[in-house]
mmCIF file of C-alpha atoms in Angstrom:
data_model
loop_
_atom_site.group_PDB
_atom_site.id
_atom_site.type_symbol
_atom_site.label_atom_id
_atom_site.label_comp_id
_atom_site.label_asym_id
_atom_site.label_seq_id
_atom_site.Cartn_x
_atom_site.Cartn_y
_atom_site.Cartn_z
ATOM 1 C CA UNK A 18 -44.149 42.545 -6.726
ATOM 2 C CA UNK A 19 -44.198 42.544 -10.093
ATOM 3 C CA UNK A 20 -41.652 40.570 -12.743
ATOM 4 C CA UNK A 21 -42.147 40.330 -16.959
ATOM 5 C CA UNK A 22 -40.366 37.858 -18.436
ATOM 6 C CA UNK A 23 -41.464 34.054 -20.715
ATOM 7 C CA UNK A 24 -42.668 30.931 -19.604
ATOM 8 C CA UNK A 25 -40.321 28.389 -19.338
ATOM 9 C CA UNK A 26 -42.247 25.380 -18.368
ATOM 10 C CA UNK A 27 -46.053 24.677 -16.928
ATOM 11 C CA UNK A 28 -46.278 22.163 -14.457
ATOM 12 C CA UNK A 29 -49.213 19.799 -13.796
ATOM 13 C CA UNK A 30 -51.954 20.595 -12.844
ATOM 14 C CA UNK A 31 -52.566 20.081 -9.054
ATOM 15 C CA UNK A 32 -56.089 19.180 -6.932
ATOM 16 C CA UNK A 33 -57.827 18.010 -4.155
ATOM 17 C CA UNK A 34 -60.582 18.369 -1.216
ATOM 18 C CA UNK A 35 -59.644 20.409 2.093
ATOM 19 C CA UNK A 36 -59.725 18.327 4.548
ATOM 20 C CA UNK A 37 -61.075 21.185 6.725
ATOM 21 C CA UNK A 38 -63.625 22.226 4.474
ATOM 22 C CA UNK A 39 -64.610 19.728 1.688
ATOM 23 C CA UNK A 40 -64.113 22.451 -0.859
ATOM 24 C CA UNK A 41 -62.519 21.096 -3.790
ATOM 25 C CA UNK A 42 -58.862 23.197 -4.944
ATOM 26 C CA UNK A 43 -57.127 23.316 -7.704
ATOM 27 C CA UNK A 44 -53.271 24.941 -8.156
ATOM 28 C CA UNK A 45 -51.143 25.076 -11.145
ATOM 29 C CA UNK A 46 -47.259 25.872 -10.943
ATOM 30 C CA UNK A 47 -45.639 28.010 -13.878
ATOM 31 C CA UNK A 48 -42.039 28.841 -14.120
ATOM 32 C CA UNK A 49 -40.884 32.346 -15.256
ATOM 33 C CA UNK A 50 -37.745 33.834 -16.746
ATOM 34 C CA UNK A 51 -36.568 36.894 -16.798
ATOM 35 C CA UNK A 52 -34.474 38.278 -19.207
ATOM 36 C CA UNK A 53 -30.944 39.982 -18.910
ATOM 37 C CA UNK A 54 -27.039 39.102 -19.133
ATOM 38 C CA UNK A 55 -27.759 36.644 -15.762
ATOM 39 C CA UNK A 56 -31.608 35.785 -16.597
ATOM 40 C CA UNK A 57 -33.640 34.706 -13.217
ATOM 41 C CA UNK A 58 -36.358 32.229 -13.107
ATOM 42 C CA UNK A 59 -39.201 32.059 -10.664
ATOM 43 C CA UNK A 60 -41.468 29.346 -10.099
ATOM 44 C CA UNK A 61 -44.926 30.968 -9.357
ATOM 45 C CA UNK A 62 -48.221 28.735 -8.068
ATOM 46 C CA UNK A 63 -51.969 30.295 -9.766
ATOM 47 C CA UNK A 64 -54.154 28.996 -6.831
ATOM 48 C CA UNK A 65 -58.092 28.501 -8.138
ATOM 49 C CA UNK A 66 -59.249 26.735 -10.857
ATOM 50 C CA UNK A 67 -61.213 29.796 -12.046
ATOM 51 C CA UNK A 68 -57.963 31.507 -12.138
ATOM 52 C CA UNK A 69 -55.868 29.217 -14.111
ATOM 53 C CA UNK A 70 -58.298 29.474 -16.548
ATOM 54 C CA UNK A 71 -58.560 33.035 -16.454
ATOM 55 C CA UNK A 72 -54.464 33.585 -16.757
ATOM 56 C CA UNK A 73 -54.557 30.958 -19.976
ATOM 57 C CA UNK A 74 -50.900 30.968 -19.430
ATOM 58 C CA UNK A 75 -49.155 29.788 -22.317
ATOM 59 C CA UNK A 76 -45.646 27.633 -22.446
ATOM 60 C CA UNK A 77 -43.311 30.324 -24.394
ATOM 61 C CA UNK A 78 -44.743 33.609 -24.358
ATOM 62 C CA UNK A 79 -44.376 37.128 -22.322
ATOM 63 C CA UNK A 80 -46.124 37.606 -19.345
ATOM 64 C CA UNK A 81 -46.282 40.048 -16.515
ATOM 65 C CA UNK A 82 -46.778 38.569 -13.534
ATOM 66 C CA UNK A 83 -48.082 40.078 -9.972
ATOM 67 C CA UNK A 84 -47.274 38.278 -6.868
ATOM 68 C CA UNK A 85 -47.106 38.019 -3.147
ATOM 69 C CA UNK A 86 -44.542 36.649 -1.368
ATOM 70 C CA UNK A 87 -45.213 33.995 2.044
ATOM 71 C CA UNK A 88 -43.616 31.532 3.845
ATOM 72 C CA UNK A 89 -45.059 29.093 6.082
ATOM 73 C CA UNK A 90 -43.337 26.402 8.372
ATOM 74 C CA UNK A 91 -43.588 22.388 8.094
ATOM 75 C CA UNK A 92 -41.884 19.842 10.380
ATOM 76 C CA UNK A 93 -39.318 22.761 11.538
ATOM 77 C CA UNK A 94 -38.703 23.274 7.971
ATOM 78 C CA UNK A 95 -39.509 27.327 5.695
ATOM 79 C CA UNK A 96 -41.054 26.919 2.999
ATOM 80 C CA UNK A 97 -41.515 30.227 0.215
ATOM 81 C CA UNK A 98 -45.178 30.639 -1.613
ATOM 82 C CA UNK A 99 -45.489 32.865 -4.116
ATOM 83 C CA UNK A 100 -48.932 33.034 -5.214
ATOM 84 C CA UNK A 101 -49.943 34.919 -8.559
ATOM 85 C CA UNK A 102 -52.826 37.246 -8.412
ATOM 86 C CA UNK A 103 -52.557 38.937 -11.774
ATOM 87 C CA UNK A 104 -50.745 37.487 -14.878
ATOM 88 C CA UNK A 105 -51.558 39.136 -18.146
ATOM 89 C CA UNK A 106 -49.771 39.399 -21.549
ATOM 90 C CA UNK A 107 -46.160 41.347 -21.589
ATOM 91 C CA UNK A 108 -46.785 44.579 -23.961
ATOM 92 C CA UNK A 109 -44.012 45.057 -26.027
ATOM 93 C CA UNK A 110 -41.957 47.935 -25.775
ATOM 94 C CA UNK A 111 -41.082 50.474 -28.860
ATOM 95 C CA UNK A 112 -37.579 49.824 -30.179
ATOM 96 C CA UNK A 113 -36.982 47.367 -28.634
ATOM 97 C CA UNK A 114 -35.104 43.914 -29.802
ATOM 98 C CA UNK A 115 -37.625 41.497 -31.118
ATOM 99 C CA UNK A 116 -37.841 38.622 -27.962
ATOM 100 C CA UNK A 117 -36.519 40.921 -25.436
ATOM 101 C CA UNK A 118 -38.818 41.376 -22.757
ATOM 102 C CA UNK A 119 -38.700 44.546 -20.297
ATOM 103 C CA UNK A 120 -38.125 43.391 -16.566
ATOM 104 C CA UNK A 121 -41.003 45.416 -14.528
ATOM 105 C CA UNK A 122 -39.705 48.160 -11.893
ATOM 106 C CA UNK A 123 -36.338 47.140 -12.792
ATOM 107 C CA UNK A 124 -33.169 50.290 -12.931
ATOM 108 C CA UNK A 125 -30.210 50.505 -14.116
ATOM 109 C CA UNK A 126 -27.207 47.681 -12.028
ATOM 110 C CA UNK A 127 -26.298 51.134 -10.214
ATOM 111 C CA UNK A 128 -27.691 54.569 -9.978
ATOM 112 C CA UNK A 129 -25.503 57.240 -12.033
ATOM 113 C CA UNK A 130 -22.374 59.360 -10.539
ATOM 114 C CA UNK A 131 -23.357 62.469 -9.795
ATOM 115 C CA UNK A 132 -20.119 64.844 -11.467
ATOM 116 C CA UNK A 133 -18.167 67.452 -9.724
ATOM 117 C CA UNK A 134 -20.370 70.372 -10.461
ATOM 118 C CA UNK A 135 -23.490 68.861 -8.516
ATOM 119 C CA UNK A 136 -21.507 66.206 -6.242
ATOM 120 C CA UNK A 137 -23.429 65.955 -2.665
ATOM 121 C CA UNK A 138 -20.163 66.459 -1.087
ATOM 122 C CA UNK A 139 -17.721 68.910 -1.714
ATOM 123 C CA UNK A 140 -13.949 67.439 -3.491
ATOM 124 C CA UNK A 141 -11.760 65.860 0.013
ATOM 125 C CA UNK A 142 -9.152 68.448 1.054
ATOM 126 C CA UNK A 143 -5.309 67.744 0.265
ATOM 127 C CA UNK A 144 -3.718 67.128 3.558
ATOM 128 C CA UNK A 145 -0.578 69.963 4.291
ATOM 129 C CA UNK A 146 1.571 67.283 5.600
ATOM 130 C CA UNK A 147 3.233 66.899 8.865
ATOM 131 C CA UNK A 148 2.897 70.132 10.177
ATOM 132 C CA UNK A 149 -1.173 70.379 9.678
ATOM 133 C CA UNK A 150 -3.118 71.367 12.555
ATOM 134 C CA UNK A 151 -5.872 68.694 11.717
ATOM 135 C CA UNK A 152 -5.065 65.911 13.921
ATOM 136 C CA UNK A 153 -7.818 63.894 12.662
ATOM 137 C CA UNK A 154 -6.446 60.140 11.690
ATOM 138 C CA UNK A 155 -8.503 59.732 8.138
#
């Protein structure tokens, strides 16, 4: 999944030794907004220290972000991960307004009429009345 929008705020910094492994970690949370008359945000984690350097994410500026979406369970509780694996610059788009980022894979709020000369469905019949021989309730 895939979402463009500016980075709203850039948590610490998080780190530690697996217990299972005694591989040191490192995570970084980043939150994301995307643009539009109701903008969304999305908090996304960068897991990897390599990575987080990689991204540079900056406070304030465009990014596209790819992500998977998990959930794991804790204490009977469901918790969402989304994990980044690919964050790079947003590219602006021709004409448009300056600071208005493009939301990626996103369509129009609802998909176009078709009109009467290519409707799927041909125009509902007037009913004749009482006396029709359709006895069909609707």
């Amino acid at each position: 999944m895939d979402l463009t929008g500016k980075i709203i705020a850039v948590m610490p910094a998080s780190s530690g030794v697996s217990q299972r492994t005694g591989n040191s970690w490192m995570s970084q949370d980043y939150v994301v907004e995307v643009p539009g008359q109701y903008p969304r945000r999305c908090v996304f984690r960068v897991f990897g220290e390599d990575r987080i350097k990689q991204f540079n994410i900056q406070q304030g500026q465009d990014y596209t972000v790819s992500f998977d979406i998990d959930a794991h369970e804790y204490q009977g509780r469901w918790f969402n991960d989304i994990r980044a694996y690919s964050v790079v610059p947003a590219a602006p788009i021709v004409g448009s307004a300056p600071g208005a980022a493009p939301v990626a894979g996103a369509t129009a709020p609802f998909p176009p009429q078709p009109s009467a000369d290519n409707a799927p469905f041909p125009p509902a019949q007037e009913s004749a009345g009482e006396g029709s021989t359709d006895d069909l309730p609707f």
